[in-house]
Amino acid sequence: MAAITFELIHTDAATGARAGILHTPHGKFLTPLFMPVGTQATVKTLSPHEVQNLGAGVILANTYHLFLRPGAELVRKAGGLHKFMNWTHGILTDSGGFQVFSLGDLRKISEDGVTFRSHIDGSEKFLSPEISIQTQAALGSDIAMAFDECIPYPADYDYAKTSTERTHRWAERSLAAATNPRQGVFGICQGGMYEDLRETSAKFIGSLDFAGCAIGGLSVGELPDIMYRMLEVSTKFLPENKARYLMGVGTPDHLLEGVLRGVDMFDCVFPTRVARNGMAMVSPETAPRGRLVMKNAEFTEDFSPLETNCDCYACRNKFTRAYIRHLVRADEIFGLRLLALHNLRYLQRFTANMRQAILADKFSEFREKFFTAYVD
């Protein structure tokens, strides 16, 4: 059996939204699923046990950061990422491509790969499809990502076409470099904000022997309507029997629109990043746009939980909005931890509820109810 397989369980009759099972060497996980981001082999402020108790099945670790520090060879000697960070479920490692290409003037792209300067000490480094895949093999993740070029926004057509064609050649090289039998490799579709390039890329990546297909280069500054259109073009041409992963998306409205268009997997730093900035994610029925800014004075004497129907550690143990506001304003780490636990649990519950709606052929009603309350 392949290291990574996707089992499609049910497709919503009205919308085509998908519910499935992702099979990995470290367990099987229900989709749609949201993957918390553990950039440096840790989900910020939380223990692996806490993250697991939230209901998370797969987490994401960052190849670029681990390549630089502590180095893939050290992680390999430790027994791989699972043992190194004491995580027993699934791990997906990104290729490092997005981080490298976000360095701007600090990197130089060639057909061979990318030369860049470390953000840690300024030393010169090099990443190629082969080095990225070898690094991820040493890290021992369940899912490795092909090395690609993330096209900036905006980008003109010629640049997007040249970049997408390079990503396709790098995809083939990534597959050829894969040697870990317990690791599946996902390809990444690109194409910028051009429908014909998105279609071409989806067809090409979907035709290769990848374990799954990711859609990259979205949520990079474009308007939501453009993102949804590019996403729809992409998923239309991807294989139905492989998992589809929309990279870097983690707000409930974008998750809904992604699932509507046939996406199975998501990741984003959003829930933990906004927690560190003092924001709680809640249902739109609780607060407009589903956000509570805990520094606001309105919560000074609010002794209710963040959300009354939430089963996260913070809400279940009756930590009040007033208390959490105090912790946030006092820069106490416990406040950030409570918000991170709450936000990640919120998204785990949200994806589970989407799955139930799909299985009941009621995804349209679920989506409509959400957006009716999701007002400015």
Coordinates of C-alpha atoms in Angstrom, one line a residue:
M1 CA 0.0 0.0 0.0
A2 CA 1.2 3.5 -0.8
A3 CA 2.4 5.6 2.1
I4 CA -0.4 8.1 1.7
T5 CA -3.8 7.4 0.2
F6 CA -7.1 9.3 0.1
E7 CA -10.5 7.6 0.4
L8 CA -13.4 9.6 -0.9
I9 CA -16.4 8.7 1.4
H10 CA -19.1 11.0 0.2
T11 CA -19.7 14.0 -2.1
D12 CA -22.4 16.5 -1.2
A13 CA -25.2 16.0 -3.7
A14 CA -25.8 19.7 -4.3
T15 CA -22.3 21.3 -4.2
G16 CA -19.7 18.6 -4.7
A17 CA -18.1 19.2 -1.4
R18 CA -16.1 16.2 -0.3
A19 CA -15.8 14.1 2.9
G20 CA -13.0 11.5 3.0
I21 CA -10.3 9.8 4.9
L22 CA -6.6 10.5 4.6
H23 CA -4.6 7.4 5.3
T24 CA -1.0 7.9 6.6
P25 CA 1.7 5.8 8.3
H26 CA 0.7 7.5 11.6
G27 CA -3.1 7.1 11.4
K28 CA -6.1 7.9 9.4
F29 CA -7.7 11.3 9.5
L30 CA -11.1 12.6 8.5
T31 CA -11.4 15.3 5.9
P32 CA -12.1 18.2 5.5
L33 CA -9.2 18.8 7.9
F34 CA -7.3 21.8 9.2
M35 CA -3.6 21.4 10.0
P36 CA -2.1 23.6 12.8
V37 CA 1.3 25.0 11.8
G38 CA 4.3 24.0 13.8
T39 CA 6.9 26.0 12.0
Q40 CA 9.9 25.0 14.0
A41 CA 8.6 21.5 15.1
T42 CA 6.3 23.1 17.7
V43 CA 2.8 24.7 17.5
K44 CA 3.7 28.0 19.3
T45 CA 3.0 28.0 23.1
L46 CA 1.3 24.6 23.0
S47 CA 2.5 21.1 23.9
P48 CA 2.0 18.2 21.5
H49 CA -0.4 16.6 24.0
E50 CA -2.5 19.8 24.0
V51 CA -2.6 20.0 20.2
Q52 CA -3.6 16.3 20.0
N53 CA -6.4 16.9 22.5
L54 CA -7.8 19.7 20.3
G55 CA -8.6 17.0 17.7
A56 CA -5.8 17.9 15.3
G57 CA -4.7 14.9 13.2
V58 CA -2.0 16.4 11.0
I59 CA 0.3 19.3 11.7
L60 CA 2.6 21.2 9.4
A61 CA 6.4 21.7 10.0
N62 CA 8.6 24.0 8.0
T63 CA 11.4 22.6 5.9
Y64 CA 13.1 26.0 5.4
H65 CA 13.4 26.7 9.1
L66 CA 14.4 23.2 10.1
F67 CA 16.9 23.0 7.2
L68 CA 18.6 26.1 8.7
R69 CA 18.1 25.1 12.4
P70 CA 18.7 22.5 13.9
G71 CA 19.4 20.8 10.5
A72 CA 17.7 17.8 9.0
E73 CA 20.6 15.4 9.9
L74 CA 20.2 16.1 13.6
V75 CA 16.5 15.4 13.3
R76 CA 17.2 12.2 11.5
K77 CA 19.6 11.1 14.2
A78 CA 16.9 11.8 16.8
G79 CA 14.6 9.3 14.9
G80 CA 12.7 11.8 12.7
L81 CA 10.3 14.6 13.5
H82 CA 7.8 12.4 15.2
K83 CA 10.2 11.3 17.9
F84 CA 12.1 14.6 18.0
M85 CA 9.0 16.6 18.8
N86 CA 7.0 13.7 20.5
W87 CA 4.1 13.9 18.1
T88 CA 2.4 10.6 17.3
H89 CA 0.0 11.7 14.5
G90 CA 0.5 12.9 11.0
I91 CA 3.1 15.5 9.9
L92 CA 3.3 17.4 6.6
T93 CA 6.4 19.3 5.8
D94 CA 6.3 22.1 3.2
S95 CA 9.1 22.3 0.7
G96 CA 10.6 25.5 1.9
G97 CA 9.7 27.2 -1.4
F98 CA 7.3 29.8 -0.1
Q99 CA 9.8 30.9 2.6
V100 CA 12.7 31.1 0.2
F101 CA 10.7 33.1 -2.4
S102 CA 9.4 35.5 0.3
L103 CA 13.0 36.5 0.9
G104 CA 12.9 38.8 -2.1
D105 CA 16.3 40.4 -2.9
L106 CA 18.0 37.8 -0.6
R107 CA 17.5 35.0 -3.1
K108 CA 18.4 34.2 -6.7
I109 CA 16.4 31.7 -8.8
S110 CA 18.0 29.5 -11.4
E111 CA 16.9 26.3 -13.2
D112 CA 19.0 24.3 -10.7
G113 CA 17.3 25.8 -7.6
V114 CA 17.4 28.9 -5.4
T115 CA 20.5 30.5 -3.7
F116 CA 19.5 32.5 -0.7
R117 CA 20.8 34.2 2.4
S118 CA 19.8 32.7 5.8
H119 CA 17.6 35.1 7.8
I120 CA 19.5 33.8 10.9
D121 CA 23.1 34.6 10.2
G122 CA 23.2 35.8 6.6
S123 CA 25.2 32.8 5.3
E124 CA 24.6 31.6 1.8
K125 CA 22.5 28.5 1.3
F126 CA 21.1 26.6 -1.6
L127 CA 17.8 24.7 -2.0
S128 CA 16.8 22.6 -5.1
P129 CA 14.0 20.1 -5.6
E130 CA 16.5 17.3 -4.8
I131 CA 17.8 18.9 -1.6
S132 CA 14.3 19.8 -0.5
I133 CA 13.0 16.3 -0.9
Q134 CA 16.2 14.8 0.7
T135 CA 15.8 17.1 3.6
Q136 CA 12.1 16.1 4.0
A137 CA 13.1 12.5 3.8
A138 CA 15.5 13.0 6.7
L139 CA 12.9 14.8 8.7
G140 CA 10.6 11.8 8.2
S141 CA 7.3 13.5 7.7
D142 CA 4.3 11.5 6.4
I143 CA 3.8 14.0 3.6
A144 CA 6.5 15.9 1.7
M145 CA 5.8 18.7 -0.7
A146 CA 7.4 19.1 -4.1
F147 CA 9.7 22.1 -4.4
D148 CA 7.9 24.9 -6.3
E149 CA 8.1 28.6 -7.0
C150 CA 5.4 30.6 -5.3
I151 CA 4.4 33.3 -7.8
P152 CA 4.1 36.8 -6.2
Y153 CA 1.0 38.9 -6.6
P154 CA 0.7 40.8 -8.8
A155 CA 2.7 39.1 -11.6
D156 CA 2.5 39.6 -15.3
Y157 CA 1.5 36.8 -17.6
D158 CA 4.9 36.0 -19.0
Y159 CA 6.5 35.8 -15.6
A160 CA 3.7 33.6 -14.3
K161 CA 4.0 31.3 -17.4
T162 CA 7.8 30.9 -17.1
S163 CA 7.5 30.3 -13.3
T164 CA 4.8 27.7 -13.7
E165 CA 6.7 25.8 -16.3
R166 CA 9.7 25.8 -14.0
T167 CA 7.5 24.5 -11.2
H168 CA 6.5 21.7 -13.4
R169 CA 10.1 20.7 -14.2
W170 CA 10.9 20.9 -10.5
A171 CA 7.8 18.7 -9.7
E172 CA 9.3 16.0 -11.9
R173 CA 12.7 16.3 -10.3
S174 CA 11.0 16.2 -6.8
L175 CA 9.3 12.9 -7.7
A176 CA 12.5 11.5 -9.1
A177 CA 14.4 12.4 -5.9
A178 CA 11.8 10.7 -3.5
T179 CA 13.3 7.7 -1.8
N180 CA 11.5 7.3 1.5
P181 CA 8.9 4.5 1.1
R182 CA 7.0 5.7 4.2
Q183 CA 6.5 9.2 2.8
G184 CA 4.1 10.4 0.2
V185 CA 4.9 13.4 -2.0
F186 CA 2.3 16.0 -2.9
G187 CA 2.7 18.1 -6.1
I188 CA 1.8 21.8 -6.1
C189 CA -0.2 23.6 -8.8
Q190 CA 0.7 27.1 -9.6
G191 CA -0.4 29.5 -12.4
G192 CA -0.7 32.9 -10.8
M193 CA -4.0 34.6 -11.3
Y194 CA -4.4 33.3 -14.9
E195 CA -7.1 30.8 -15.6
D196 CA -5.4 29.1 -18.5
L197 CA -2.2 28.7 -16.5
R198 CA -4.1 27.3 -13.5
E199 CA -5.9 24.8 -15.8
T200 CA -2.6 23.7 -17.4
S201 CA -0.9 23.4 -14.1
A202 CA -3.7 21.4 -12.5
K203 CA -3.7 19.0 -15.4
F204 CA 0.0 18.5 -15.4
I205 CA 0.5 18.0 -11.7
G206 CA -2.6 15.8 -11.6
S207 CA -1.1 13.6 -14.3
L208 CA 2.1 12.8 -12.3
D209 CA 2.4 10.1 -9.7
F210 CA 2.0 12.3 -6.7
A211 CA 0.2 11.0 -3.6
G212 CA -1.9 14.2 -3.5
C213 CA -2.2 17.6 -5.1
A214 CA -1.8 21.0 -3.5
I215 CA -3.0 24.4 -4.8
G216 CA -0.3 27.0 -4.1
G217 CA 0.2 30.7 -4.9
L218 CA -3.2 31.7 -3.5
S219 CA -4.1 33.9 -0.5
V220 CA -1.0 36.0 -1.4
G221 CA -2.7 39.4 -1.5
E222 CA -5.4 38.9 -4.2
L223 CA -9.0 39.7 -3.6
P224 CA -11.1 36.7 -2.4
D225 CA -13.2 36.6 -5.5
I226 CA -10.0 36.1 -7.6
M227 CA -8.7 33.4 -5.2
Y228 CA -12.0 31.5 -5.4
R229 CA -12.1 31.7 -9.2
M230 CA -8.5 30.4 -9.5
L231 CA -9.3 27.7 -7.0
E232 CA -12.3 26.6 -8.9
V233 CA -10.4 26.3 -12.1
S234 CA -7.7 24.3 -10.3
T235 CA -9.8 21.7 -8.5
K236 CA -11.9 21.1 -11.7
F237 CA -9.0 19.4 -13.3
L238 CA -7.5 17.6 -10.4
P239 CA -7.9 13.8 -9.9
E240 CA -10.9 12.8 -7.7
N241 CA -9.0 10.0 -6.0
K242 CA -6.2 12.2 -4.5
A243 CA -6.4 14.6 -1.6
R244 CA -6.5 18.2 -2.5
Y245 CA -4.7 20.7 -0.3
L246 CA -5.2 24.5 -0.3
M247 CA -2.0 26.0 1.1
G248 CA -2.0 28.8 3.6
V249 CA -5.7 29.3 4.2
G250 CA -7.2 29.3 7.7
T251 CA -10.2 31.6 8.2
P252 CA -13.6 29.9 8.3
D253 CA -15.0 31.8 5.3
H254 CA -12.1 30.7 3.2
L255 CA -12.4 27.1 4.5
L256 CA -16.0 27.1 3.5
E257 CA -15.3 28.4 0.0
G258 CA -12.4 26.0 -0.4
V259 CA -14.5 23.0 0.6
L260 CA -17.3 24.2 -1.7
R261 CA -14.8 23.9 -4.5
G262 CA -13.6 20.4 -3.6
V263 CA -10.7 21.0 -1.2
D264 CA -9.9 18.5 1.5
M265 CA -7.0 19.9 3.5
F266 CA -5.9 23.3 4.8
D267 CA -3.2 24.9 6.9
C268 CA -2.5 28.4 8.2
V269 CA -0.7 30.3 10.9
F270 CA -3.7 32.5 11.3
P271 CA -5.4 31.0 14.4
T272 CA -2.2 31.0 16.5
R273 CA -0.8 34.3 15.1
V274 CA -4.0 36.2 15.9
A275 CA -4.0 34.5 19.4
R276 CA -0.6 36.1 20.0
N277 CA -2.1 39.4 19.1
G278 CA -5.0 38.9 21.5
M279 CA -7.8 37.8 19.2
A280 CA -10.4 35.0 19.7
M281 CA -12.1 33.3 16.8
V282 CA -15.8 32.7 17.5
S283 CA -18.9 31.8 15.5
P284 CA -20.4 34.8 13.6
E285 CA -23.5 34.4 15.8
T286 CA -21.4 35.3 18.8
A287 CA -19.6 38.3 17.2
P288 CA -19.7 40.0 13.7
R289 CA -17.1 38.4 11.4
G290 CA -16.4 35.9 14.2
R291 CA -13.7 37.8 16.0
L292 CA -13.3 39.1 19.5
V293 CA -10.4 41.6 20.1
M294 CA -9.7 40.9 23.7
K295 CA -7.8 44.1 24.4
N296 CA -11.0 46.1 23.9
A297 CA -12.4 47.8 26.9
E298 CA -15.9 46.2 26.4
F299 CA -14.5 43.0 27.9
T300 CA -13.2 44.6 31.1
E301 CA -16.1 43.3 33.2
D302 CA -17.3 40.6 30.9
F303 CA -17.3 37.4 33.1
S304 CA -18.7 35.1 30.4
P305 CA -16.5 32.6 28.5
L306 CA -15.1 33.3 25.0
E307 CA -18.0 31.3 23.6
T308 CA -20.8 29.6 25.5
N309 CA -21.0 26.4 23.3
C310 CA -17.2 25.9 23.0
D311 CA -15.6 22.8 24.6
C312 CA -12.0 24.1 24.4
Y313 CA -9.9 24.1 27.6
A314 CA -10.4 27.9 28.1
C315 CA -14.2 27.8 27.8
R316 CA -14.7 24.5 29.5
N317 CA -12.8 25.7 32.5
K318 CA -14.7 29.0 32.7
F319 CA -11.8 31.3 32.0
T320 CA -13.7 34.6 31.4
R321 CA -13.3 37.2 28.8
A322 CA -12.4 39.7 31.6
Y323 CA -9.6 37.4 32.8
I324 CA -8.2 36.7 29.4
R325 CA -8.3 40.5 28.6
H326 CA -6.3 41.1 31.7
L327 CA -3.7 38.5 30.7
V328 CA -3.4 39.8 27.2
R329 CA -2.9 43.4 28.4
A330 CA -0.4 42.3 30.9
D331 CA 1.6 40.3 28.3
E332 CA 1.1 37.1 30.2
I333 CA 1.9 34.0 28.1
F334 CA -1.0 32.1 29.7
G335 CA -3.4 34.5 28.0
L336 CA -1.9 33.7 24.6
R337 CA -2.0 30.0 25.3
L338 CA -5.7 30.1 26.2
L339 CA -6.5 32.0 23.0
A340 CA -4.4 29.6 20.9
L341 CA -6.1 26.6 22.4
H342 CA -9.5 28.2 21.8
N343 CA -8.8 29.3 18.2
L344 CA -7.4 25.9 17.1
R345 CA -10.2 24.0 18.8
Y346 CA -12.7 26.4 17.0
L347 CA -11.3 25.4 13.6
Q348 CA -11.2 21.7 14.5
R349 CA -14.9 21.9 15.5
F350 CA -15.7 23.9 12.4
T351 CA -14.1 21.4 10.0
A352 CA -15.9 18.5 11.8
N353 CA -19.2 20.3 11.4
M354 CA -18.5 20.9 7.7
R355 CA -17.9 17.1 7.4
Q356 CA -21.2 16.3 9.1
A357 CA -23.0 18.7 6.8
I358 CA -21.5 17.1 3.7
L359 CA -22.4 13.6 4.9
A360 CA -26.0 14.7 5.4
D361 CA -26.1 16.5 2.0
K362 CA -26.7 19.7 3.8
F363 CA -23.5 21.6 3.0
S364 CA -25.4 24.4 1.2
E365 CA -27.6 25.0 4.2
F366 CA -24.5 25.0 6.5
R367 CA -22.7 27.5 4.4
E368 CA -25.7 29.8 4.0
K369 CA -26.3 29.8 7.7
F370 CA -22.7 30.8 8.4
F371 CA -22.6 33.7 5.8
T372 CA -26.0 35.0 6.9
A373 CA -24.5 35.7 10.3
Y374 CA -21.1 36.7 8.9
V375 CA -21.7 40.4 8.5
D376 CA -19.5 43.5 8.5

